[in-house]
Structure formats: C-alpha cells, structure tokens
Short mmCIF file of C-alpha atoms and ligand atoms in Angstrom, two decimals:
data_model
loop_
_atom_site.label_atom_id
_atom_site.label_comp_id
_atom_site.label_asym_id
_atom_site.label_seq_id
_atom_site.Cartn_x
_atom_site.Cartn_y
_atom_site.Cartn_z
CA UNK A 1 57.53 -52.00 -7.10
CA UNK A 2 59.67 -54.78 -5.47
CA UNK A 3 59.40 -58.27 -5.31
CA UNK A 4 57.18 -59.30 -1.79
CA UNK A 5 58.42 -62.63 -0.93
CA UNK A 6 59.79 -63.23 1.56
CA UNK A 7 63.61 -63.69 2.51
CA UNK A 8 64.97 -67.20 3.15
CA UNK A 9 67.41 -67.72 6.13
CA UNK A 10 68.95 -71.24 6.84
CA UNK A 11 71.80 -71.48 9.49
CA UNK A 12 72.44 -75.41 11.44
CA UNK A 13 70.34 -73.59 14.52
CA UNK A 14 69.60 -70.42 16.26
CA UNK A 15 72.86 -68.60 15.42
CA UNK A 16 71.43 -66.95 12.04
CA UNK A 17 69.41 -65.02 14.06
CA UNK A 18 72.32 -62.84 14.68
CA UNK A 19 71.61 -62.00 10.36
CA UNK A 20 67.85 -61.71 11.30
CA UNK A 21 68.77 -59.06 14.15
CA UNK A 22 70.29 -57.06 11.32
CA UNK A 23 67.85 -57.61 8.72
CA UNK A 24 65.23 -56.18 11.00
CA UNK A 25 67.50 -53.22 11.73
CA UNK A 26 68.43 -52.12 7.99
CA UNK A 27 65.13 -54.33 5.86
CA UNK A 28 62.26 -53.71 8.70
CA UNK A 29 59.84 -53.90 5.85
CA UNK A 30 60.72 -57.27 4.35
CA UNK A 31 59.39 -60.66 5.24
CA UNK A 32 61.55 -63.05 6.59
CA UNK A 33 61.32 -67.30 6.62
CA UNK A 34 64.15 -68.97 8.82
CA UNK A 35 65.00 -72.16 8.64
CA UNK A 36 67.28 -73.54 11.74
CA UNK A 37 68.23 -76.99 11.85
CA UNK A 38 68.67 -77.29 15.86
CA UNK A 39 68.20 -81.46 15.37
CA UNK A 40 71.34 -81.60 13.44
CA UNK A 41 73.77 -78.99 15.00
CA UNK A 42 76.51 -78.62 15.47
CA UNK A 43 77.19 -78.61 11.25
CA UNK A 44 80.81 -77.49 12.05
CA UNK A 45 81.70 -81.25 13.46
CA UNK A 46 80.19 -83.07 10.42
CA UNK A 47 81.70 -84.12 7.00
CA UNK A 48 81.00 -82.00 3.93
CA UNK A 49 78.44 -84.64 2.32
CA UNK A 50 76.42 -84.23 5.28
CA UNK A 51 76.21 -80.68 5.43
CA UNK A 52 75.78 -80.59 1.73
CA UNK A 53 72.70 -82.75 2.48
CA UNK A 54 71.54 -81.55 5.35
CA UNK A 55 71.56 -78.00 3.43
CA UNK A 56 70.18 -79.12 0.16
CA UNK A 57 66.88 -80.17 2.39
CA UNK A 58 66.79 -76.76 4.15
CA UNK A 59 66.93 -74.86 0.56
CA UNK A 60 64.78 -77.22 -0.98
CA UNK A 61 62.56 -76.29 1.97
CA UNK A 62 62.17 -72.55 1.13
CA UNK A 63 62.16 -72.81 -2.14
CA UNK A 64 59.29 -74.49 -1.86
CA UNK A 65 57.82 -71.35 0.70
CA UNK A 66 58.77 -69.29 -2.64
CA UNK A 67 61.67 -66.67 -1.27
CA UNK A 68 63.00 -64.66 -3.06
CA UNK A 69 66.63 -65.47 -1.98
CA UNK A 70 68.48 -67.57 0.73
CA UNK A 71 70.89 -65.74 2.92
CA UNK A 72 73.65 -68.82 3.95
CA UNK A 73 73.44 -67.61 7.72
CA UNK A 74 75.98 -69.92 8.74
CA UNK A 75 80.00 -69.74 7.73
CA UNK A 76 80.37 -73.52 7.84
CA UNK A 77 77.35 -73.97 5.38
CA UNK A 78 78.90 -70.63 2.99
CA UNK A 79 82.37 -72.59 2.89
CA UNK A 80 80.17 -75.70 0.53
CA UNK A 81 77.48 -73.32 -1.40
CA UNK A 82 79.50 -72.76 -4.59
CA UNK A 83 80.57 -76.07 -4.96
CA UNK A 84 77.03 -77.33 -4.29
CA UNK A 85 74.44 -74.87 -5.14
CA UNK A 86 76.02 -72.84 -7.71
CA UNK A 87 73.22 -74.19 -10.24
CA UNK A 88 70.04 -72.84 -8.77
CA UNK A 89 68.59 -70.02 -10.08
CA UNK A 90 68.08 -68.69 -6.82
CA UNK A 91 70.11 -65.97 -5.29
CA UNK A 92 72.08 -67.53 -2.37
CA UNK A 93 74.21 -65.34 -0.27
CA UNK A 94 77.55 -66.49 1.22
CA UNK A 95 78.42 -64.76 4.83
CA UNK A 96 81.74 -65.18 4.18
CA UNK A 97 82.65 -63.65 0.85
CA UNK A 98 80.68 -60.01 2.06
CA UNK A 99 83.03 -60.27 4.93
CA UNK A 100 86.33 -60.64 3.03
CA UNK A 101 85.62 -57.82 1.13
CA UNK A 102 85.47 -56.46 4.55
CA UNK A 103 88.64 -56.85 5.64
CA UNK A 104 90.46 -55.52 2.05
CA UNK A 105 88.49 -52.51 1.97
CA UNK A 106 89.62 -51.70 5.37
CA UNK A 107 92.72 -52.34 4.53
CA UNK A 108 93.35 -54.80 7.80
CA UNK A 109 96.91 -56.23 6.98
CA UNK A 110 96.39 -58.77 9.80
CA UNK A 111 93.01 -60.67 11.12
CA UNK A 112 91.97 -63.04 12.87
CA UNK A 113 89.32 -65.51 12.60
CA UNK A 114 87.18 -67.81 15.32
CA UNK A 115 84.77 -70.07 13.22
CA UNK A 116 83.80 -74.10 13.65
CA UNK A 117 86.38 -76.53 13.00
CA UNK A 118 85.16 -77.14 9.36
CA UNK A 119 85.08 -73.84 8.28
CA UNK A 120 88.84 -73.51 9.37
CA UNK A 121 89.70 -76.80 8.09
CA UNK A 122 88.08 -75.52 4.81
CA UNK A 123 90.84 -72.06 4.79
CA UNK A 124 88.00 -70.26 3.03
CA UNK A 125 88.55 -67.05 5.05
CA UNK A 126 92.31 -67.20 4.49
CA UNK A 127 91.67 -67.88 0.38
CA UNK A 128 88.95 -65.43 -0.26
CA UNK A 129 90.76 -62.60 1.32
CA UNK A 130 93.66 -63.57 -0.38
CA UNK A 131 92.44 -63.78 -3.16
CA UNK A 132 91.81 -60.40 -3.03
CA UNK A 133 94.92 -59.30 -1.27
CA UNK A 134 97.65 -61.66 -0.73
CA UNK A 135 99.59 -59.71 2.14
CA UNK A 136 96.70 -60.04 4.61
CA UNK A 137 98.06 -62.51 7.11
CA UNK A 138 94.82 -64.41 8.76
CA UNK A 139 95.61 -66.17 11.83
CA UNK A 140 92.83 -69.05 12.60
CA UNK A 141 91.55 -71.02 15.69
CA UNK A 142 88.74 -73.79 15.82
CA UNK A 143 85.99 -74.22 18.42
CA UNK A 144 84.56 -77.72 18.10
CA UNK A 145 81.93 -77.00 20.98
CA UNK A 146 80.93 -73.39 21.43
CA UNK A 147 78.56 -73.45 18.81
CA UNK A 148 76.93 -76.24 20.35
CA UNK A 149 76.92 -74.81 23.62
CA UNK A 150 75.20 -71.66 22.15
CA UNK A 151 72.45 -73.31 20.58
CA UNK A 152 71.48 -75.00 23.73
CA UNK A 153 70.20 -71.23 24.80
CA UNK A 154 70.88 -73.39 28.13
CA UNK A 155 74.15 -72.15 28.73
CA UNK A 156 75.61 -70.56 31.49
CA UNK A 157 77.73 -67.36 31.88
CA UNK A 158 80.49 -69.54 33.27
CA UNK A 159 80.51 -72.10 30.53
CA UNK A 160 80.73 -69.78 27.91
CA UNK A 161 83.61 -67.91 29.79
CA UNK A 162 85.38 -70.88 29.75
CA UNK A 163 84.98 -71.98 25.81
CA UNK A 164 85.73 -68.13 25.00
CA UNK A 165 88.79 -67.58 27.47
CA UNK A 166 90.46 -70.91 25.58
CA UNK A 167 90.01 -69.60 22.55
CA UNK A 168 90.83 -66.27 22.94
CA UNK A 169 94.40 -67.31 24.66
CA UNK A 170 95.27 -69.48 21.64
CA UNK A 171 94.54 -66.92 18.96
CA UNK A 172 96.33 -64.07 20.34
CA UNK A 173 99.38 -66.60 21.52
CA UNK A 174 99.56 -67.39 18.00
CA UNK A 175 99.10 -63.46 16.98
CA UNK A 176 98.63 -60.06 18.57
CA UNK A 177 95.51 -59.06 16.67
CA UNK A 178 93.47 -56.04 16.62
CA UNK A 179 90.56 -57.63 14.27
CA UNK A 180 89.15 -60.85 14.89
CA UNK A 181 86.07 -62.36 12.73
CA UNK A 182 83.19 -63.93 15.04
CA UNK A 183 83.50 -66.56 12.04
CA UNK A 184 80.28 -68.64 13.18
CA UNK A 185 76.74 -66.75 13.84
CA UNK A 186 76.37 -68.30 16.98
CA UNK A 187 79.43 -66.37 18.49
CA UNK A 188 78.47 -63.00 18.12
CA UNK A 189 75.22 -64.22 20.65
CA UNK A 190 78.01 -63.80 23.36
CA UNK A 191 80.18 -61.24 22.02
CA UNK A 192 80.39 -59.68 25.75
CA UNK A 193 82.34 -62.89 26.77
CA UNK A 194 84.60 -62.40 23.59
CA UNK A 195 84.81 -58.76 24.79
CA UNK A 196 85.83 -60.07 28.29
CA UNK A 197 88.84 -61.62 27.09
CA UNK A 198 89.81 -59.10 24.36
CA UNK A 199 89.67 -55.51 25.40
CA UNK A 200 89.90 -53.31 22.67
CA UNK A 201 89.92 -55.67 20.32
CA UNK A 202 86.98 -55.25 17.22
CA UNK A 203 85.08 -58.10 16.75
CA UNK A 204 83.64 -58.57 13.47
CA UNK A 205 80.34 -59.21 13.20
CA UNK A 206 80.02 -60.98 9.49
CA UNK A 207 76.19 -60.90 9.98
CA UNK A 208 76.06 -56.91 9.25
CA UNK A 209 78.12 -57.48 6.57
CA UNK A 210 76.02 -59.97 4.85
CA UNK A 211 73.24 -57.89 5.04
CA UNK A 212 74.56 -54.80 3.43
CA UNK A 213 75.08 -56.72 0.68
CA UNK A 214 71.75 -58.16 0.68
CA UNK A 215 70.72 -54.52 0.48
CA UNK A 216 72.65 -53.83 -2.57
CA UNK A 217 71.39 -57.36 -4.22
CA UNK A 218 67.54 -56.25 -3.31
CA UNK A 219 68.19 -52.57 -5.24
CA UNK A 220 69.53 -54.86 -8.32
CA UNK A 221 67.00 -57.05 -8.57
CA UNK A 222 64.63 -54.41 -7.81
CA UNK A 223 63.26 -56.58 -5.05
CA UNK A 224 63.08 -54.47 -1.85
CA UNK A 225 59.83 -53.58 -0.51
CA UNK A 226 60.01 -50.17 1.31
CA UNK A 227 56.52 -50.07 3.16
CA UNK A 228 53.99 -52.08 4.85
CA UNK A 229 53.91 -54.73 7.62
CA UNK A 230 56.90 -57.58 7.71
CA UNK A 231 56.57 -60.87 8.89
CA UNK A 232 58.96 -63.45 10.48
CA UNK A 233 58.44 -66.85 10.84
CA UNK A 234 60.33 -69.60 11.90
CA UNK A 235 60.63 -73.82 11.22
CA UNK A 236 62.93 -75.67 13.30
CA UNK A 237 63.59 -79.28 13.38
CA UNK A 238 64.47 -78.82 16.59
CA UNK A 239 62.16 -76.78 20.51
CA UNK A 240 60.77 -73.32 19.83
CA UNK A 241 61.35 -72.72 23.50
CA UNK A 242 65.06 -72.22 22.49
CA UNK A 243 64.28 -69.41 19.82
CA UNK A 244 62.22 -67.39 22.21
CA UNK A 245 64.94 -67.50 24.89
CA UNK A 246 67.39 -66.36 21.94
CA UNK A 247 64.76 -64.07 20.24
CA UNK A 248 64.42 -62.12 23.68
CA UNK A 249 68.45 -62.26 24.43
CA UNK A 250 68.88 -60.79 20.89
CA UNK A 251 65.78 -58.45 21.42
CA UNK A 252 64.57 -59.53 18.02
CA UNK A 253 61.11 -58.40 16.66
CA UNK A 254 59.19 -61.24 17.58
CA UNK A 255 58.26 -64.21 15.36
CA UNK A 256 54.45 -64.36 14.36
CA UNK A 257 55.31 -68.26 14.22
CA UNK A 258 57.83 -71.04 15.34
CA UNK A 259 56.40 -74.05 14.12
CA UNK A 260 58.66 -77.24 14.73
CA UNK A 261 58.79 -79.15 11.60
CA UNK A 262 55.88 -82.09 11.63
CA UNK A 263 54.02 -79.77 14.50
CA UNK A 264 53.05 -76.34 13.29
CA UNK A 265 52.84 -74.43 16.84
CA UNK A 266 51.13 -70.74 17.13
CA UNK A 267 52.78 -68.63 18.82
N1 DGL B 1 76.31 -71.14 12.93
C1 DGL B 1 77.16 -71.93 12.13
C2 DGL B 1 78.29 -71.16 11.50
O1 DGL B 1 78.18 -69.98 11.29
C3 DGL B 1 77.74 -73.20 12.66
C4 DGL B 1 77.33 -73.88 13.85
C5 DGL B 1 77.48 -75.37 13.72
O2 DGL B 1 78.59 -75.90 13.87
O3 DGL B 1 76.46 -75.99 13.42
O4 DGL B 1 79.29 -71.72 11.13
#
C-alpha cells in the first residue's frame, strides 16, 4: 500500500540536503519536496520569534504541496518545533531528538557538539541526552558564521579551513573528545575540513540518524512506498545556481525542479 506523497524537507538553506543525500540512499523510492530558505539564512543568528515565523511559512508551504510529513532538516529550527508546532496533525521530525538517542544507545559517556549559536544557546543537545542519561557530559561550541559561509556554495577551501580549525581548537581545549555532533546540516557539507583538524575523531552525522527514524515512522504509518519512480523537487527563496553546485558536491540524485519562489524555473 503506502501513502505516495511526497516527503517535506525545510532547513534555513542548502544544508538539509545533507538529510536528502540520505533519504535517497535508504528511501530511493519516495518523493521528496525541499523547502530551503537561502533569503533568510543564517536562522542560527536570529531570535526565536523569527525563526518560529520564518518556519511556520515554510510548513505552511508544504502543507499546502500535501506531504505526508516534514523532516526539521535543520538543528536550530528542531530546538523551537515542540514549542511551536506541537499542534499540527502533521508528523514533524526533530534532527535532534533521533540523534540523542544516538549517543545513549552507544553508550558515549562524553560528546561533543558544533551547532549555530542558537541551537547552543538553546542547551537542547545537552537536555535531551540528559534527559535520557544524566552522566553524559556534552561539551558545546558555537559557530556564528560557518553556516553562512556554507550556504554561499561560494566558499573556498581556505575559508572553510579557517572557520573549522577555530572551532575545532576551542572544543577539544575545552575537552578531549572522541565524538563530536556536526550539530548544523550545513557542516557535514565539509566534513573533510572537520576531518582535517580532528584525526580519528567520529563525526556524527545527525542527518543519517534522522532518517532511520523516518524509516521506522513510514513502517508505522504504513506510508512507505517500496517501488516506482521518485521525484525531488526543490523551492528556494533564494539562486538555484547554489543547489546545483551543492547537489553535484553532495552527488545527490538530481532535482527534476528548483524553482525560486515567485519564478518557477525548469531545470
Ligand atoms: N542548517 C541549520 C542547522 O542545522 C542552520 C543554519 C543557519 O544558521 O541558518 O542548524
């Protein structure tokens, strides 16, 4: 059976696509419907009424497409949804809570986490996990410009370098960690740079874990659709030319559409 609408993605840009890269590896038959908000980014800077707003458009917005559910492809945005958006009837997934769960059922005892100033400011890594285990000890550090930098997709190697490298020396000068949570989907786009600066060191990609639970949700709701042809489409209020450069860095299946909000361009 299964339910054939589409899925909803909404992240403050491009970085969501890092969830779409692993929706297309583990749900290749499902359609897909992003929503990036590239005029508005960086979310991570703003207060929580505006990204409450800005976000209550974007779901609004796919509702109205008729998905099936919204994956929160963004940390910053999955810090606000259950104070928000708790009353829709729609299923709308954190990224963050999938990811806690992560890090008890590994049993980490310490982690780390790199995310946008508001979603540190927020703590909701360090209280979900603990609410679920209160000896985990979660050391955090804020970035109030890679994100930014990322969703240029006009970025050099260099720049990056120098973004990750500060970063990188303040979290492990505050902790010697072995597990550190790419805590904003833009980040794992360069996770070679985070690599770089932390040999050895597993980076945890929050996207795959969003998406295994997705999976699970889809077998409850006896939603997933096992054969056929998918589609992807995109709206941005923001250039297509940045998705295609980040499509083809992420080797994404490509999008039948990017249409910028007010112009709908074919591909
Ligand atoms: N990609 C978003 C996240 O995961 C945030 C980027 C932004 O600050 O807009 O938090």
């Amino acid at each position: 059976m299964g339910d054939h609408r589409a899925i909803g993605v909404i992240d403050s840009g491009v970085g969501g696509l890092t969830v779409v890269k692993e929706l297309q590896k583990l749900l290749p038959q499902e359609d897909i419907i992003y929503f990036g908000d590239n005029a508005n980014v960086p979310y991570g800077n703003r207060s929580e009424e505006e990204i409450a707003d800005l976000t209550k458009a974007m779901i609004d917005y796919l509702i109205e497409k008729d998905v099936k559910l919204i994956a929160v492809a963004c940390n910053t945005i999955s810090t606000i949804v259950d104070k928000y958006f708790s009353d829709y009837e729609i299923p709308i997934v954190s990224i963050i809570a999938p990811t806690a769960n992560y890090v008890v059922k590994n049993k980490l005892n310490e982690v780390g986490v790199i995310a946008t100033n508001f979603t540190i400011q927020t703590g909701a890594y360090d209280k979900l996990i603990k609410d679920k285990d209160i000896s985990v000890e979660v050391t955090s550090e804020g970035s109030p410009n890679l994100a930014t930098l990322v969703d240029s997709a006009d970025f050099t190697d260099d720049e990056v370098r120098q973004l990750v490298s500060l970063h990188m020396k303040n979290i492990l000068s505050k902790k010697d960690l072995k597990d550190i949570i790419l805590g904003c989907t833009h980040y794992p786009i360069v996770v070679d740079k985070f690599q770089e600066f932390g040999p050895g060191i597993n980076f945890i990609n929050p996207a795959y874990e969003q998406v295994l639970y997705i999976d699970k949700l889809l077998d409850k709701m006896d939603g997933k659709i096992i054969d056929g042809n998918s589609s992807f489409t995109v709206y941005t209020s923001g250039k297509r030319d940045a998705y295609l450069k980040m499509v083809d860095l992420l080797a994404l299946d490509k999008p039948d559409n990017i249409m910028e909000l007010g112009l709908e361009l074919q591909q």
